[in-house]
CSV table of C-alpha atoms and ligand atoms in Angstrom, one decimal:
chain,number,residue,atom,x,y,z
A,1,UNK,CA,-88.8,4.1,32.0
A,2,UNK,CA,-87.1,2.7,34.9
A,3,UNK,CA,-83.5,2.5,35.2
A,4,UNK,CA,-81.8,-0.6,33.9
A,5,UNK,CA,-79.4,-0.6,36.2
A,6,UNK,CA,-81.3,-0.1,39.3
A,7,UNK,CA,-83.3,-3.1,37.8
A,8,UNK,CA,-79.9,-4.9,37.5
A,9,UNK,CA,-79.5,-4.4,41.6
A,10,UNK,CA,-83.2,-5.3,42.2
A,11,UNK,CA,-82.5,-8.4,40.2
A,12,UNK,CA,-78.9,-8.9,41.9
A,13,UNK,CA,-80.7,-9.3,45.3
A,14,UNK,CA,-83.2,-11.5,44.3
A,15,UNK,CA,-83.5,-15.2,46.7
A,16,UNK,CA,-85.7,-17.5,45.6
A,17,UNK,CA,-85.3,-21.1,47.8
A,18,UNK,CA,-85.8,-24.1,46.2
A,19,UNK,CA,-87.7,-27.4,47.8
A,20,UNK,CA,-85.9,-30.2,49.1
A,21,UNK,CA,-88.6,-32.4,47.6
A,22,UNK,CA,-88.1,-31.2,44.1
A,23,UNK,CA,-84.6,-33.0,44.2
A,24,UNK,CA,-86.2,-36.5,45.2
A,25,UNK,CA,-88.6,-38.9,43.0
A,26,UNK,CA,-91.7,-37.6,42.5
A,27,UNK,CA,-94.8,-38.7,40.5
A,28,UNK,CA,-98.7,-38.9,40.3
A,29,UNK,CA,-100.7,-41.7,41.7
A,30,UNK,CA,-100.2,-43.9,38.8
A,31,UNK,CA,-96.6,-44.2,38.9
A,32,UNK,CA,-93.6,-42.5,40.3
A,33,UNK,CA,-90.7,-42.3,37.8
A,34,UNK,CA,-87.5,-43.0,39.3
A,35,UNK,CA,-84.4,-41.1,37.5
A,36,UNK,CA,-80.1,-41.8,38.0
A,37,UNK,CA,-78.6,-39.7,40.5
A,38,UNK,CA,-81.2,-39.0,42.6
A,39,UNK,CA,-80.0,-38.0,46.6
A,40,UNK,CA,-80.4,-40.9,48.9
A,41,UNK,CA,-80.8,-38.9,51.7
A,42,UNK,CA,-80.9,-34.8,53.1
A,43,UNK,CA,-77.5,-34.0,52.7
A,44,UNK,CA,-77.4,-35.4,48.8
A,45,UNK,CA,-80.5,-33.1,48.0
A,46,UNK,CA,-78.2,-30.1,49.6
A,47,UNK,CA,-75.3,-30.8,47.2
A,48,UNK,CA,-77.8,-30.6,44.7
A,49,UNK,CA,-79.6,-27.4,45.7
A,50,UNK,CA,-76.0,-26.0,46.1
A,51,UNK,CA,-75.9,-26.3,42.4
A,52,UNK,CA,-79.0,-24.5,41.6
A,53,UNK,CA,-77.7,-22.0,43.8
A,54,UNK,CA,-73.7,-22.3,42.0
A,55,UNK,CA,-75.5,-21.4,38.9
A,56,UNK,CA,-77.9,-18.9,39.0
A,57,UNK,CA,-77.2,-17.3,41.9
A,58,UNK,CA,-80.2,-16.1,43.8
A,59,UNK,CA,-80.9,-19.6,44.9
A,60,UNK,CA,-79.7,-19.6,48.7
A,61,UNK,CA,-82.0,-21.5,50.8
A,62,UNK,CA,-83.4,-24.9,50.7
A,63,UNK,CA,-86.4,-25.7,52.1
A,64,UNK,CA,-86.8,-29.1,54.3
A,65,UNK,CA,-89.9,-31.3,54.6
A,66,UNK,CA,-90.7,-33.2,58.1
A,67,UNK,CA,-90.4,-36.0,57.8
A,68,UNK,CA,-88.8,-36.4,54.5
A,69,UNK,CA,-85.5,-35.0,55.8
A,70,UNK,CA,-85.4,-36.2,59.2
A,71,UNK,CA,-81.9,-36.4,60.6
A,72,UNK,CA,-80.8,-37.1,64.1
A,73,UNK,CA,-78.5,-34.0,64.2
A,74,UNK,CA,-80.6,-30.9,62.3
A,75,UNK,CA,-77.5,-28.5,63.5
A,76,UNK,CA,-75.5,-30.5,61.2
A,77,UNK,CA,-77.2,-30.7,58.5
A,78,UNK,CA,-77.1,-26.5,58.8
A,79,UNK,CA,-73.6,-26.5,59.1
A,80,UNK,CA,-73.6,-28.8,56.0
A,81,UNK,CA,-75.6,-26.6,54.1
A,82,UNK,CA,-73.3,-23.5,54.9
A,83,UNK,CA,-70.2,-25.6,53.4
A,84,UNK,CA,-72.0,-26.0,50.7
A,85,UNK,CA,-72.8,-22.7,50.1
A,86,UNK,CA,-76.1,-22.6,51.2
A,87,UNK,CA,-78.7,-22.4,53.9
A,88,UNK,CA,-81.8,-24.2,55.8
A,89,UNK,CA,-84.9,-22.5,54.6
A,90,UNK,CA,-88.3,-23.1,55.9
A,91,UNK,CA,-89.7,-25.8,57.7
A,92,UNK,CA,-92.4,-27.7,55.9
A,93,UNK,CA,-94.7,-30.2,58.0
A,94,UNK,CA,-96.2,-33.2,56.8
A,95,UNK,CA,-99.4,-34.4,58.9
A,96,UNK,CA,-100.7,-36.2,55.7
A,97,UNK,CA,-99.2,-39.0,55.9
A,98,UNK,CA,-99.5,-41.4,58.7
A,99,UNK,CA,-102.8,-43.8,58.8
A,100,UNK,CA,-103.8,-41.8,61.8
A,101,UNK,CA,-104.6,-39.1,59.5
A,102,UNK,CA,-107.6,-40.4,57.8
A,103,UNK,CA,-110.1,-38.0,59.1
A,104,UNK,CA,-108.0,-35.0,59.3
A,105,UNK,CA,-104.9,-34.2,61.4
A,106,UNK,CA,-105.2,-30.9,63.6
A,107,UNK,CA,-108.7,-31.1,62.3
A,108,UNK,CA,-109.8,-35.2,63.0
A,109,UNK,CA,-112.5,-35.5,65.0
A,110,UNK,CA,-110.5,-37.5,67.4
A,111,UNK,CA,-108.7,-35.4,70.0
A,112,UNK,CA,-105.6,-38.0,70.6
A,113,UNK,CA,-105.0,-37.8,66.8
A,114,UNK,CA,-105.3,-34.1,67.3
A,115,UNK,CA,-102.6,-34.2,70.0
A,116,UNK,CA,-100.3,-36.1,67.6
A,117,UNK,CA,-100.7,-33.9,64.7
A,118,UNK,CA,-100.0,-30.4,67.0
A,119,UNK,CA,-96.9,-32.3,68.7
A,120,UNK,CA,-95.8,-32.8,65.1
A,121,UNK,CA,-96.0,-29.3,64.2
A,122,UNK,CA,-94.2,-28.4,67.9
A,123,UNK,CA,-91.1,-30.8,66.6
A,124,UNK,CA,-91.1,-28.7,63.2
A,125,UNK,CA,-90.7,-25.8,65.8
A,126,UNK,CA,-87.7,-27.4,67.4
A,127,UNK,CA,-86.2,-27.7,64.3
A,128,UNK,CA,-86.2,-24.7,63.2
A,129,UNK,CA,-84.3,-23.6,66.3
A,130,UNK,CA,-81.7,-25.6,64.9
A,131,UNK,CA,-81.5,-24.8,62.3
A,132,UNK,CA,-82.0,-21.0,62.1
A,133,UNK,CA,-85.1,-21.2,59.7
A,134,UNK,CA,-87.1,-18.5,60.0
A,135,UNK,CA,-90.7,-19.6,58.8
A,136,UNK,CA,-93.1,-22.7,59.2
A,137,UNK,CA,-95.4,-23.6,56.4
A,138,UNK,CA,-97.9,-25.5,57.2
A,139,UNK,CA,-100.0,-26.9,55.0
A,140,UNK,CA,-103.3,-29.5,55.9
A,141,UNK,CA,-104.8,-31.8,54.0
A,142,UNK,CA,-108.0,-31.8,56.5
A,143,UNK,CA,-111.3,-31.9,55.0
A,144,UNK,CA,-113.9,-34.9,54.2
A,145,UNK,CA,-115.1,-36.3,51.0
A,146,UNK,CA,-118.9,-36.0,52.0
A,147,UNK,CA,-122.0,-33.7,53.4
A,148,UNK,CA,-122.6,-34.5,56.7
A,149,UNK,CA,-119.3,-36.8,57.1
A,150,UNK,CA,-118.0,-34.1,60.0
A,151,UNK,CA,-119.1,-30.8,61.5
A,152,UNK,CA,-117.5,-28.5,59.4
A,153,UNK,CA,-117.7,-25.3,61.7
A,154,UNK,CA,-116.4,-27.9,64.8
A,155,UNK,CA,-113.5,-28.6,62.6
A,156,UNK,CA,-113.2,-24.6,62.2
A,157,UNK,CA,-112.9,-24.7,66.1
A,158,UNK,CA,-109.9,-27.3,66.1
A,159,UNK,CA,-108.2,-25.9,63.2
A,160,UNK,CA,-107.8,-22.3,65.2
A,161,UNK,CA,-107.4,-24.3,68.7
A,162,UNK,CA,-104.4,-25.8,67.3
A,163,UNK,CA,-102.5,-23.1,65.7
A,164,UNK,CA,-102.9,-20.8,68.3
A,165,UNK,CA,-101.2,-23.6,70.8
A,166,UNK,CA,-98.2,-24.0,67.8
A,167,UNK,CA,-98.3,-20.1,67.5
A,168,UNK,CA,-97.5,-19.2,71.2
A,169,UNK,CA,-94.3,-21.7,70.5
A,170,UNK,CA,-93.2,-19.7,68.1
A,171,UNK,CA,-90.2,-17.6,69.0
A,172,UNK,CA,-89.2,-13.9,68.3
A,173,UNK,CA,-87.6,-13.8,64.9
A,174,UNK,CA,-90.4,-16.8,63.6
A,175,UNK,CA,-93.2,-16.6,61.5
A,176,UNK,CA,-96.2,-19.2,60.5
A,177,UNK,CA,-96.7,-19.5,57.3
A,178,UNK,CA,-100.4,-21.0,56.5
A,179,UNK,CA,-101.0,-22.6,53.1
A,180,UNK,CA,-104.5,-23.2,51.4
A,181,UNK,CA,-105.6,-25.2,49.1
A,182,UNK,CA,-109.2,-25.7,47.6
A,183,UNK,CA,-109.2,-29.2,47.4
A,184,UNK,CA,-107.1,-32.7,47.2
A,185,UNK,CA,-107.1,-35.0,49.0
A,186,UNK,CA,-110.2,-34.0,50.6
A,187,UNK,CA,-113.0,-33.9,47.6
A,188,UNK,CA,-116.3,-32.1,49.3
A,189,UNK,CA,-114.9,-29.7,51.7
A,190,UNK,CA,-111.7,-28.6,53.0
A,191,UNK,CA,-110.9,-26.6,55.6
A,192,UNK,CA,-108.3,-24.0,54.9
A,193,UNK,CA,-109.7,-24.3,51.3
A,194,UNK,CA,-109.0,-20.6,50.3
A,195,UNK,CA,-106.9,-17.1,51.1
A,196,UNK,CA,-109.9,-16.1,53.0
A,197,UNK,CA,-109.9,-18.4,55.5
A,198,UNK,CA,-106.2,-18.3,55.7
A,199,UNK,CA,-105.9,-15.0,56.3
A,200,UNK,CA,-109.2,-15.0,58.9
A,201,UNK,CA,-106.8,-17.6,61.2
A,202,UNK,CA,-103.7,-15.8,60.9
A,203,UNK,CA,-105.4,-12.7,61.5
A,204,UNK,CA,-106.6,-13.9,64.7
A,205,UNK,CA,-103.3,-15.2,65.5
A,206,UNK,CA,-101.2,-11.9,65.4
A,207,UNK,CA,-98.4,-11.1,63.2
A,208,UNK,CA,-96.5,-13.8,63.1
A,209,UNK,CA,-98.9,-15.4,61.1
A,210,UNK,CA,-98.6,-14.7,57.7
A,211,UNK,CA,-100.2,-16.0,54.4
A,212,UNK,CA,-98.5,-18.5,52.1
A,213,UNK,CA,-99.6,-18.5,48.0
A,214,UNK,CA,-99.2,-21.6,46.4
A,215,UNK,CA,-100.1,-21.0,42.3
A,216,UNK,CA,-101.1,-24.3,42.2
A,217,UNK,CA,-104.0,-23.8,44.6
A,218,UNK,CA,-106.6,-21.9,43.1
A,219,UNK,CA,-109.9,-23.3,40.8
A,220,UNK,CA,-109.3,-22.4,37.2
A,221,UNK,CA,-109.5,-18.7,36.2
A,222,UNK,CA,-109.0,-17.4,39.6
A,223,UNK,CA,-107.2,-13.9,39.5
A,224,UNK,CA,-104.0,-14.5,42.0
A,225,UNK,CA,-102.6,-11.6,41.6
A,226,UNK,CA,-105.6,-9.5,43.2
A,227,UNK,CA,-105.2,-12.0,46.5
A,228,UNK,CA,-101.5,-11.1,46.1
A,229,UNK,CA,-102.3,-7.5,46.0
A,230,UNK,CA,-105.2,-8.1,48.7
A,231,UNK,CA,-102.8,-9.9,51.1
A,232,UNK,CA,-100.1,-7.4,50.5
A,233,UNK,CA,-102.4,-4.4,51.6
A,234,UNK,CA,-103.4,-6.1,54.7
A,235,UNK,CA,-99.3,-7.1,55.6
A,236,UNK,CA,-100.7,-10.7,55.7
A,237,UNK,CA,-98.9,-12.3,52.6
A,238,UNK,CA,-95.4,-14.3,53.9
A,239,UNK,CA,-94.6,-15.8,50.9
A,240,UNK,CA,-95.0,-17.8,47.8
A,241,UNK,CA,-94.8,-21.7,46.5
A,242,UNK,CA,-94.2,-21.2,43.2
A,243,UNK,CA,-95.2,-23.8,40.5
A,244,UNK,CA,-97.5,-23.7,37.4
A,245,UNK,CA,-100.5,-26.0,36.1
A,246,UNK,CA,-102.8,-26.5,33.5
A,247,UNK,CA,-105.1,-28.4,35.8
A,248,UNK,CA,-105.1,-28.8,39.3
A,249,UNK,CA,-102.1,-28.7,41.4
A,250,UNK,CA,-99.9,-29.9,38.9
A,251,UNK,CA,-96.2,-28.4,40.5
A,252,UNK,CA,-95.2,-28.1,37.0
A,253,UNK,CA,-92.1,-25.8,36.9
A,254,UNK,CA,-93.3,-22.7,37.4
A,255,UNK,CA,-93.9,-20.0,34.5
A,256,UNK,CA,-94.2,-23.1,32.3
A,257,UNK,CA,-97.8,-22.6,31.8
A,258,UNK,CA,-98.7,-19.8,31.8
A,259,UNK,CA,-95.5,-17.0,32.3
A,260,UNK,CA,-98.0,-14.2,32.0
A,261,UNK,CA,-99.8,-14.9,35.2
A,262,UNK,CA,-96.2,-15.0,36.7
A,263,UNK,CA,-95.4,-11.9,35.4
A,264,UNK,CA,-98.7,-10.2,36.8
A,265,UNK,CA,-98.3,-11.5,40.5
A,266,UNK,CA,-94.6,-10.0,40.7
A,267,UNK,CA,-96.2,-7.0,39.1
A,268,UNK,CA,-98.1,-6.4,41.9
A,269,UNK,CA,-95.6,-7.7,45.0
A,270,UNK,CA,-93.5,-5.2,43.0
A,271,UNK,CA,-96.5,-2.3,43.4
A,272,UNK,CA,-97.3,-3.6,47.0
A,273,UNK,CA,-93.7,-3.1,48.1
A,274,UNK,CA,-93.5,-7.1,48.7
A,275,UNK,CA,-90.4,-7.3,46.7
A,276,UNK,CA,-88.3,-7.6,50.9
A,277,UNK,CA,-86.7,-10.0,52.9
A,278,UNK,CA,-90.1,-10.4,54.1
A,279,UNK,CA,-91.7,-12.3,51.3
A,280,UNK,CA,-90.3,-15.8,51.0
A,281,UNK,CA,-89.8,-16.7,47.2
A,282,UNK,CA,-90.4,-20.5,47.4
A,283,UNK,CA,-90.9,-23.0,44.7
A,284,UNK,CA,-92.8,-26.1,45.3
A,285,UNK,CA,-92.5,-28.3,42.1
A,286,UNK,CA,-92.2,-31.9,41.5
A,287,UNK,CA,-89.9,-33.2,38.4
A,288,UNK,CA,-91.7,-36.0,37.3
A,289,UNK,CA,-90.5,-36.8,34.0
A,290,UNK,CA,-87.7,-33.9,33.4
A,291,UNK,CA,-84.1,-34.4,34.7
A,292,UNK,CA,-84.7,-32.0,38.3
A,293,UNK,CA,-81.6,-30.4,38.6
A,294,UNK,CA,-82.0,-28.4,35.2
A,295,UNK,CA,-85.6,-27.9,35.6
A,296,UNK,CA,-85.2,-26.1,38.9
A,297,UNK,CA,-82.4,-24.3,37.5
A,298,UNK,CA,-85.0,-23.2,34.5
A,299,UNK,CA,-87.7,-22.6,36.9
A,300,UNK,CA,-85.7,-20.3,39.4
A,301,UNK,CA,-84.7,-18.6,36.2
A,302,UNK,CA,-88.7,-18.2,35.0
A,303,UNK,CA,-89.2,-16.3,38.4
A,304,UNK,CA,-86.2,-14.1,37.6
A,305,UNK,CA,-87.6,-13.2,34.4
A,306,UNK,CA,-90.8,-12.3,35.2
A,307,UNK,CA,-89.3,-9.7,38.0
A,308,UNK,CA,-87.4,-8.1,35.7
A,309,UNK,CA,-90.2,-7.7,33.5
A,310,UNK,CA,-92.0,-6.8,36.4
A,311,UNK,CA,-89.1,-4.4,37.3
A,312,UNK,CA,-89.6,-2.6,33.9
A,313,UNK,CA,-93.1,-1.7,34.3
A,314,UNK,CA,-92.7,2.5,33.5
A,315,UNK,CA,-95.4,2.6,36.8
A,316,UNK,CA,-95.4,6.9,36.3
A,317,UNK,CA,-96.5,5.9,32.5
A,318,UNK,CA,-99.2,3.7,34.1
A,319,UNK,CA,-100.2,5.7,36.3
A,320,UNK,CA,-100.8,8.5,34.4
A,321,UNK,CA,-102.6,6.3,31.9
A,322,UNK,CA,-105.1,4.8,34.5
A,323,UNK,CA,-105.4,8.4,36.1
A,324,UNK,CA,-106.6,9.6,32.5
A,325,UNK,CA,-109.0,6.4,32.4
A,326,UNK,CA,-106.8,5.6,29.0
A,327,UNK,CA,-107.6,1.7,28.7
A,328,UNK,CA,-105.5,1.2,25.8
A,329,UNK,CA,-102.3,2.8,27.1
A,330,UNK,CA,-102.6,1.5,30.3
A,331,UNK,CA,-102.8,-1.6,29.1
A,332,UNK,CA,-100.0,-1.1,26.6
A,333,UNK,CA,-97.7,-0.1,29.5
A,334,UNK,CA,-98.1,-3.2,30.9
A,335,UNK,CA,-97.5,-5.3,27.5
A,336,UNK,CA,-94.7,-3.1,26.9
A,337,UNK,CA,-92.9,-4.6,30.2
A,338,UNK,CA,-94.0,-8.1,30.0
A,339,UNK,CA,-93.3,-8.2,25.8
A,340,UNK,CA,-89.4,-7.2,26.8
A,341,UNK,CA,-86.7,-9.6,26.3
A,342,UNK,CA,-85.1,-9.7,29.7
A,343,UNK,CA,-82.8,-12.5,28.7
A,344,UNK,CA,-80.3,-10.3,27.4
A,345,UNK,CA,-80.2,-8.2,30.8
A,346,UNK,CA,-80.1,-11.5,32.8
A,347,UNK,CA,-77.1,-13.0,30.9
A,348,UNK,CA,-75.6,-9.3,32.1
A,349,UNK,CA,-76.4,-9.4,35.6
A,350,UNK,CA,-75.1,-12.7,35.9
A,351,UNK,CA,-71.5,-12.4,33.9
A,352,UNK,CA,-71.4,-9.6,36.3
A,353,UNK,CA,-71.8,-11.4,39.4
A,354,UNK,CA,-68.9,-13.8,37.9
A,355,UNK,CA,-71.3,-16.2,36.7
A,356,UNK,CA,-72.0,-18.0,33.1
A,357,UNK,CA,-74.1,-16.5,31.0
A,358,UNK,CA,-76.1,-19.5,30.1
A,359,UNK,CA,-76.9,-21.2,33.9
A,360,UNK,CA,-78.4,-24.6,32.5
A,361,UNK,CA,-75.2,-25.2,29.9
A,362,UNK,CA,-73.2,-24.0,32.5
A,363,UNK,CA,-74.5,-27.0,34.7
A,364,UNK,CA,-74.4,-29.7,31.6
A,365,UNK,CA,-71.1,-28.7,30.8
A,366,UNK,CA,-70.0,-28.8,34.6
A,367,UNK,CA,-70.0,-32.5,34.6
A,368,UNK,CA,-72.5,-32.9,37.9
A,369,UNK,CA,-74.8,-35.3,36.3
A,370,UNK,CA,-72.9,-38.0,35.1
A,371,UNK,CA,-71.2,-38.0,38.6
A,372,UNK,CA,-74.2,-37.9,40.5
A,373,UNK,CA,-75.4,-41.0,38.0
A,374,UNK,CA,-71.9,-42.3,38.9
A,375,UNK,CA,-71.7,-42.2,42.3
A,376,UNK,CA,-75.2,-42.7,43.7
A,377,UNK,CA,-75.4,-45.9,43.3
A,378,UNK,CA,-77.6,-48.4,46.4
A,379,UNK,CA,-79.6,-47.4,48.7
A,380,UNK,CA,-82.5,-46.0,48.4
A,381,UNK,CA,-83.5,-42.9,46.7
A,382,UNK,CA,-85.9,-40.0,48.1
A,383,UNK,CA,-89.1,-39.7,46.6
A,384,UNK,CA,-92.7,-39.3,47.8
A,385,UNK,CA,-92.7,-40.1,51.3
A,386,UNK,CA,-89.1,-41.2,52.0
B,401,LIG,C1,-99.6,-29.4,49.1
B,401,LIG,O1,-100.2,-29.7,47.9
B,401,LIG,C2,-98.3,-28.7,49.0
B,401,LIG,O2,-98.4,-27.6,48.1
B,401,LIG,C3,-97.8,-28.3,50.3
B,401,LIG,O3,-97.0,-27.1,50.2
B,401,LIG,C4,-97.0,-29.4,50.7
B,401,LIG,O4,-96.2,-29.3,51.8
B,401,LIG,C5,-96.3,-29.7,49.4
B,401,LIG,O5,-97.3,-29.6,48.5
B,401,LIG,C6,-95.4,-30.9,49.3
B,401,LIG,O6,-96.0,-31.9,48.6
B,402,LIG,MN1,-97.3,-25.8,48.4
C-alpha cells in the first residue's frame, strides 16, 4: 500500500487553477441567471479566486479570458494578483465572438477575417509576456453546420497555417495549449473536433505545442482516460479543463457526475508520470444556478479527492494482478483505492498546512459573501461575453 504520508506530500503540492469565467454570470442560451456579489470587472473575480485559493490551498493561479478580462495595464493586474495571494495563469482566447466570426475564425474562408482572428491570438501572446503566464489555450469554435458548406480539408490548411505563424511567436518558457471539442457551435463538422487531430497539429508544430483535455468534450461513453494515457505516452498532453456533464458540454462542477471517471483519468496521469509542473490542472466550469464561490471551492476539492484516491492505488498489487491475468483482483485493487474515504486524510493535510478542516464552512463562516453582496453594488456584472 502506498505510504500515507508520501500521499499527504503529493497531495500538499497539488495546483489546480481556477477560471476567471467561473466567477462571472454564466448561463445556457435560454437565460443567464444573474446572482449578488458577482465581480464587476478582472480584479473583483481575483479577490474572489484568492478565496478559493485562502481556503483550500492548492488553488494558485487564475486563469484569464481575452476579451473578458481586458485591462489597459495586464502588469497590474499581475501585481494585483500577487497581493492577493495569487497568480495569472493561462491565457484563454476567445475568437468566437465577434460577427466576423460566422464562418470560422482562423479557419473562415475569408483571409482578412483570418488575419483578425491570428492577430487576436498574437495579442493573447503579448499578454502573457505581461503577465508571466506560461500557456495559451486556444480553443476554436470553427466548423459549419452543413455538407458541402466549406472545404473541409482547405480549412485543415488554414487551421495549421495559422498556428504555426502564432507558434513561432511563442517564446522560450511558453507553451500552446490546443483544445478540441467534437461539436458546438458548429453542428456537421468541426475542425479540431477530437484529440486526434489535436495532437496531429501540435505534433507538427514541435514541443511547445501541447494537448489540452476538456471532460466536457467527448461524445457519450468515450473512454478519456485511454486519450489521457495516449497523450501522456507521446509527451503531448499540457493539461486539463476540468468540468463534468451528463450531456454535452455541460461545465457542471467537475466530479459532480460522474467522480469515478475523475478518479480513473488521475489514475492514469498518476501511472503516466503526468502528476508535474508540467500538466496544468484547470477547471473550466460555469455556475449557473449554485452560488460560484463555494461551488469552485467544492470542485477544486472533487479533483483533490480523486488524486488521493488516485494516490492510493497499491500499483505493485496491480501489477502483479494484471501480470497473473487475475481480472478480479486487478480490478479489486482499483475499487479498493477509489472505495477509500479520502476525506478524512484531506481534513489532515489541510489542518496541517494551517488551514480549516472544512474549506466550504470555513468560507460561509468567513463572512465573504454577504460583503461581496454588500459592497458590489452598480455597475455591471461579468457574465458571458463582458
Ligand atoms: C469551449 O467550450 C471551452 O471549453 C473553451 O475552453 C473556452 O475557452 C471555454 O469553454 C470558455 O467558455
Ligand atoms: Mn474548455
Amino acid at each position: 500500500m502506498p505510504d500515507p504520508s508520501a500521499v499527504k506530500t503529493a497531495l500538499a503540492a497539488q495546483k489546480i487553477e481556477t477560471p476567471s469565467w467561473a466567477y462571472g454570470n454564466s448561463g445556457t442560451r435560454f437565460k443567464v441567471f444573474a446572482q449578488p456579489g458577482v465581480p464587476r470587472d478582472p480584479w473583483e473575480k481575483l479577490r474572489d479566486a484568492a478565496k478559493v485559493h485562502e481556503f483550500t490551498g492548492v488553488a494558485p493561479t487564475v486563469a484569464l479570458h481575452i476579451p473578458w478580462d481586458k485591462v489597459d495595464d495586464y502588469g497590474k493586474l499581475a501585481a494585483f494578483a500577487r497581493e492577493q495571494g495569487v497568480a495569472l495563469g493561462a491565457i484563454n482566447s476567445n475568437t468566437f465572438q465577434d460577427d466576423d466570426y460566422k464562418l470560422g475564425s482562423i479557419c473562415h474562408p475569408d483571409a482578412a477575417v483570418r488575419r483578425k482572428a491570428v492577430d487576436h491570438l498574437l495579442e493573447c501572446v503579448d499578454i502573457m509576456d505581461a503577465t508571466g503566464s506560461r500557456d495559451l489555450k486556444l480553443w476554436f469554435a470553427d466548423g459549419t453546420n452543413y455538407p458541402g458548406q466549406d472545404d473541409l480539408r482547405a480549412r485543415q490548411d488554414r487551421l495549421a497555417e495559422a498556428l504555426a505563424e502564432v507558434y513561432q511567436r511563442l517564446g522560450e518558457n511558453q507553451r500552446m495549449l490546443l483544445e478540441y471539442k467534437f461539436f458546438e457551435p458548429a453542428f456537421y463538422s468541426t475542425d479540431v473536433p477530437d484529440w486526434g487531430t489535436a495532437y496531429t497539429h501540435c505534433l507538427k508544430l514541435g514541443e511547445k505545442a501541447q494537448v489540452v483535455v476538456d471532460t466536457g468534450h467527448h461524445a457519450p461513453g468515450t473512454n478519456i482516460e485511454f486519450i489521457v494515457a495516449t497523450l501522456l505516452r507521446e509527451n503531448k498532453l499540457g493539461g486539463f479543463d476540468f468540468n463534468s456533464r451528463f450531456y454535452a458540454d455541460d461545465d457542471l462542477m467537475v466530479g459532480a457526475a460522474d467522480p469515478f471517471q475523475l478518479f480513473r483519468i488521475m489514475y492514469e496521469v498518476i501511472r503516466g508520470g503526468g502528476y508535474t509542473q508540467d500538466i496544468a490542472f484547470m477547471l473550466d466550469q460555469c455556475h449557473n444556478i449554485e452560488a460560484k464561490i463555494p461551488a469552485i471551492i467544492r470542485s477544486v476539492m472533487n479533483v483533490q479527492e480523486a488524486t488521493a484516491k488516485a494516490l492510493l492505488v497499491d500499483r505493485d498489487a496491480l501489477a502483479q494482478a494484471q501480470r497473473d491475468g487475475d481480472v478480479l483482483t486487478a480490478n479489486a485493487v482499483l475499487m479498493d483505492a477509489y472505495n477509500t474515504d479520502v476525506r478524512p486524510l484531506l481534513a489532515e493535510l489541510r489542518e496541517d498546512i494551517g488551514l480549516d478542516p472544512d474549506p466550504i464552512a470555513a468560507y460561509h463562516r468567513s463572512g465573504w459573501q454577504q460583503r461581496i453582496a454588500a459592497e458590489r453594488v452598480g455597475g455591471t456584472q461579468a457574465g458571458w461575453g463582458a
